[in-house]
Short mmCIF file of N, CA and C in Angstrom, two decimals:
data_model
loop_
_atom_site.label_atom_id
_atom_site.label_comp_id
_atom_site.label_asym_id
_atom_site.label_seq_id
_atom_site.Cartn_x
_atom_site.Cartn_y
_atom_site.Cartn_z
N UNK W 54 75.00 87.49 104.39
CA UNK W 54 75.35 86.58 105.46
C UNK W 54 75.02 87.25 106.79
N UNK W 55 74.45 86.52 107.70
CA UNK W 55 74.14 87.03 109.03
C UNK W 55 75.40 87.03 109.88
N UNK W 56 75.53 88.04 110.71
CA UNK W 56 76.69 88.16 111.58
C UNK W 56 76.31 87.78 113.00
N UNK W 57 77.31 87.64 113.87
CA UNK W 57 77.02 87.31 115.26
C UNK W 57 76.05 88.33 115.84
N UNK W 58 75.03 87.86 116.52
CA UNK W 58 74.01 88.71 117.08
C UNK W 58 72.67 88.00 117.09
N UNK W 59 71.62 88.74 117.38
CA UNK W 59 70.31 88.14 117.50
C UNK W 59 69.69 87.85 116.13
N UNK W 60 69.05 86.69 116.04
CA UNK W 60 68.35 86.28 114.83
C UNK W 60 67.02 85.65 115.25
N UNK W 61 66.09 85.56 114.30
CA UNK W 61 64.79 84.97 114.58
C UNK W 61 64.43 83.99 113.47
N UNK W 62 63.81 82.87 113.88
CA UNK W 62 63.27 81.90 112.94
C UNK W 62 61.79 82.26 112.77
N UNK W 63 61.40 82.86 111.65
CA UNK W 63 60.05 83.41 111.49
C UNK W 63 58.91 82.41 111.64
N UNK W 64 59.10 81.17 111.25
CA UNK W 64 58.01 80.19 111.28
C UNK W 64 57.63 79.82 112.70
N UNK W 65 58.63 79.59 113.57
CA UNK W 65 58.35 79.15 114.94
C UNK W 65 58.42 80.27 115.97
N UNK W 66 59.01 81.39 115.61
CA UNK W 66 59.16 82.49 116.54
C UNK W 66 60.35 82.36 117.47
N UNK W 67 61.18 81.34 117.26
CA UNK W 67 62.37 81.17 118.09
C UNK W 67 63.33 82.32 117.86
N UNK W 68 63.96 82.79 118.95
CA UNK W 68 64.95 83.85 118.88
C UNK W 68 66.23 83.31 119.47
N UNK W 69 67.34 83.63 118.84
CA UNK W 69 68.61 83.13 119.33
C UNK W 69 69.76 84.03 118.95
N UNK W 70 70.95 83.61 119.36
CA UNK W 70 72.17 84.34 119.09
C UNK W 70 73.10 83.47 118.25
N UNK W 71 73.58 84.03 117.15
CA UNK W 71 74.52 83.31 116.28
C UNK W 71 75.86 83.25 116.99
N UNK W 72 76.41 82.04 117.12
CA UNK W 72 77.72 81.91 117.75
C UNK W 72 78.73 81.22 116.85
N UNK W 73 78.31 80.84 115.65
CA UNK W 73 79.25 80.22 114.73
C UNK W 73 78.61 79.84 113.41
N UNK W 74 79.44 79.29 112.53
CA UNK W 74 79.00 78.88 111.22
C UNK W 74 79.46 77.46 110.95
N UNK W 75 78.80 76.80 110.06
CA UNK W 75 79.18 75.44 109.67
C UNK W 75 78.88 75.22 108.21
N UNK W 76 79.00 73.98 107.77
CA UNK W 76 78.76 73.63 106.37
C UNK W 76 78.05 72.30 106.32
N UNK W 77 77.24 72.13 105.28
CA UNK W 77 76.49 70.89 105.10
C UNK W 77 76.33 70.65 103.61
N UNK W 78 76.44 69.40 103.20
CA UNK W 78 76.19 69.03 101.81
C UNK W 78 74.83 68.33 101.77
N UNK W 79 73.91 68.92 101.00
CA UNK W 79 72.57 68.36 100.89
C UNK W 79 72.16 68.34 99.43
N UNK W 80 71.76 67.18 98.94
CA UNK W 80 71.35 67.00 97.54
C UNK W 80 72.43 67.49 96.57
N UNK W 81 73.68 67.24 96.92
CA UNK W 81 74.79 67.61 96.05
C UNK W 81 75.14 69.09 96.09
N UNK W 82 74.53 69.84 96.99
CA UNK W 82 74.82 71.28 97.10
C UNK W 82 75.53 71.56 98.41
N UNK W 83 76.49 72.45 98.38
CA UNK W 83 77.25 72.86 99.55
C UNK W 83 76.55 74.06 100.19
N UNK W 84 76.07 73.90 101.42
CA UNK W 84 75.30 74.96 102.08
C UNK W 84 76.03 75.47 103.32
N UNK W 85 75.93 76.77 103.56
CA UNK W 85 76.46 77.36 104.77
C UNK W 85 75.38 77.30 105.84
N UNK W 86 75.75 76.94 107.06
CA UNK W 86 74.79 76.85 108.15
C UNK W 86 75.16 77.83 109.26
N UNK W 87 74.14 78.19 110.05
CA UNK W 87 74.35 78.99 111.25
C UNK W 87 74.28 78.08 112.45
N UNK W 88 75.09 78.35 113.44
CA UNK W 88 74.97 77.69 114.73
C UNK W 88 74.37 78.72 115.68
N UNK W 89 73.18 78.42 116.18
CA UNK W 89 72.41 79.39 116.95
C UNK W 89 72.12 78.83 118.34
N UNK W 90 72.35 79.64 119.37
CA UNK W 90 71.91 79.30 120.72
C UNK W 90 70.55 79.95 120.90
N UNK W 91 69.51 79.14 121.05
CA UNK W 91 68.15 79.65 121.19
C UNK W 91 67.98 80.24 122.58
N UNK W 92 67.51 81.49 122.65
CA UNK W 92 67.32 82.15 123.94
C UNK W 92 65.85 82.29 124.29
N UNK W 93 64.98 82.31 123.27
CA UNK W 93 63.54 82.36 123.51
C UNK W 93 62.87 81.35 122.60
N UNK W 94 62.10 80.46 123.19
CA UNK W 94 61.49 79.37 122.44
C UNK W 94 60.04 79.25 122.86
N UNK W 95 59.11 79.60 122.00
CA UNK W 95 57.69 79.53 122.33
C UNK W 95 57.25 78.10 122.58
N UNK W 96 56.40 77.91 123.59
CA UNK W 96 55.80 76.62 123.83
C UNK W 96 56.64 75.64 124.63
N UNK W 97 57.77 76.07 125.14
CA UNK W 97 58.59 75.19 125.95
C UNK W 97 59.31 75.98 127.03
N UNK W 98 59.63 75.33 128.11
CA UNK W 98 60.35 75.99 129.20
C UNK W 98 61.85 75.99 128.98
N UNK W 99 62.31 75.12 128.11
CA UNK W 99 63.75 75.05 127.85
C UNK W 99 64.18 76.29 127.09
N UNK W 100 65.07 77.05 127.68
CA UNK W 100 65.49 78.29 127.03
C UNK W 100 66.93 78.22 126.54
N UNK W 101 67.58 77.10 126.69
CA UNK W 101 68.97 76.99 126.28
C UNK W 101 69.17 75.73 125.45
N UNK W 102 69.01 75.88 124.14
CA UNK W 102 69.32 74.77 123.24
C UNK W 102 70.04 75.32 122.03
N UNK W 103 70.72 74.45 121.32
CA UNK W 103 71.52 74.86 120.19
C UNK W 103 70.95 74.23 118.92
N UNK W 104 70.95 75.01 117.84
CA UNK W 104 70.43 74.57 116.56
C UNK W 104 71.46 74.89 115.49
N UNK W 105 71.63 73.98 114.55
CA UNK W 105 72.41 74.27 113.35
C UNK W 105 71.48 74.13 112.17
N UNK W 106 71.33 75.19 111.40
CA UNK W 106 70.38 75.21 110.30
C UNK W 106 70.92 76.10 109.19
N UNK W 107 70.40 75.98 107.99
CA UNK W 107 70.85 76.82 106.89
C UNK W 107 70.59 78.28 107.20
N UNK W 108 71.51 79.13 106.80
CA UNK W 108 71.45 80.54 107.19
C UNK W 108 70.24 81.26 106.60
N UNK W 109 69.72 80.82 105.47
CA UNK W 109 68.61 81.54 104.84
C UNK W 109 67.26 81.28 105.50
N UNK W 110 67.19 80.41 106.52
CA UNK W 110 65.93 80.19 107.22
C UNK W 110 65.77 81.12 108.41
N UNK W 111 66.80 81.87 108.75
CA UNK W 111 66.77 82.81 109.87
C UNK W 111 66.78 84.23 109.34
N UNK W 112 66.23 85.17 110.11
CA UNK W 112 66.28 86.57 109.70
C UNK W 112 66.96 87.38 110.81
N UNK W 113 67.59 88.45 110.40
CA UNK W 113 68.31 89.31 111.32
C UNK W 113 67.52 90.59 111.53
N UNK W 114 67.95 91.35 112.50
CA UNK W 114 67.33 92.65 112.72
C UNK W 114 66.78 92.78 114.12
N UNK W 115 65.84 93.72 114.30
CA UNK W 115 65.24 93.99 115.61
C UNK W 115 64.24 92.87 115.90
N UNK W 116 64.62 91.93 116.76
CA UNK W 116 63.78 90.78 117.06
C UNK W 116 63.23 90.82 118.49
N UNK W 117 63.26 91.97 119.12
CA UNK W 117 62.81 92.08 120.51
C UNK W 117 61.36 91.87 120.70
#
């Protein structure tokens, strides 16, 4: 499980900070989600948006 801190979405290159967790039921499965405040978003000027997505789509570590 990822902890509060910086995470990266490898496909889009978005970088954000985990600020909470949530839950979602999809196709009869109970999934844990991350609530992420995006701080760096390629291709757009908007630097402050929030995303809730399954935790396994984000990676943790040195994302600088």
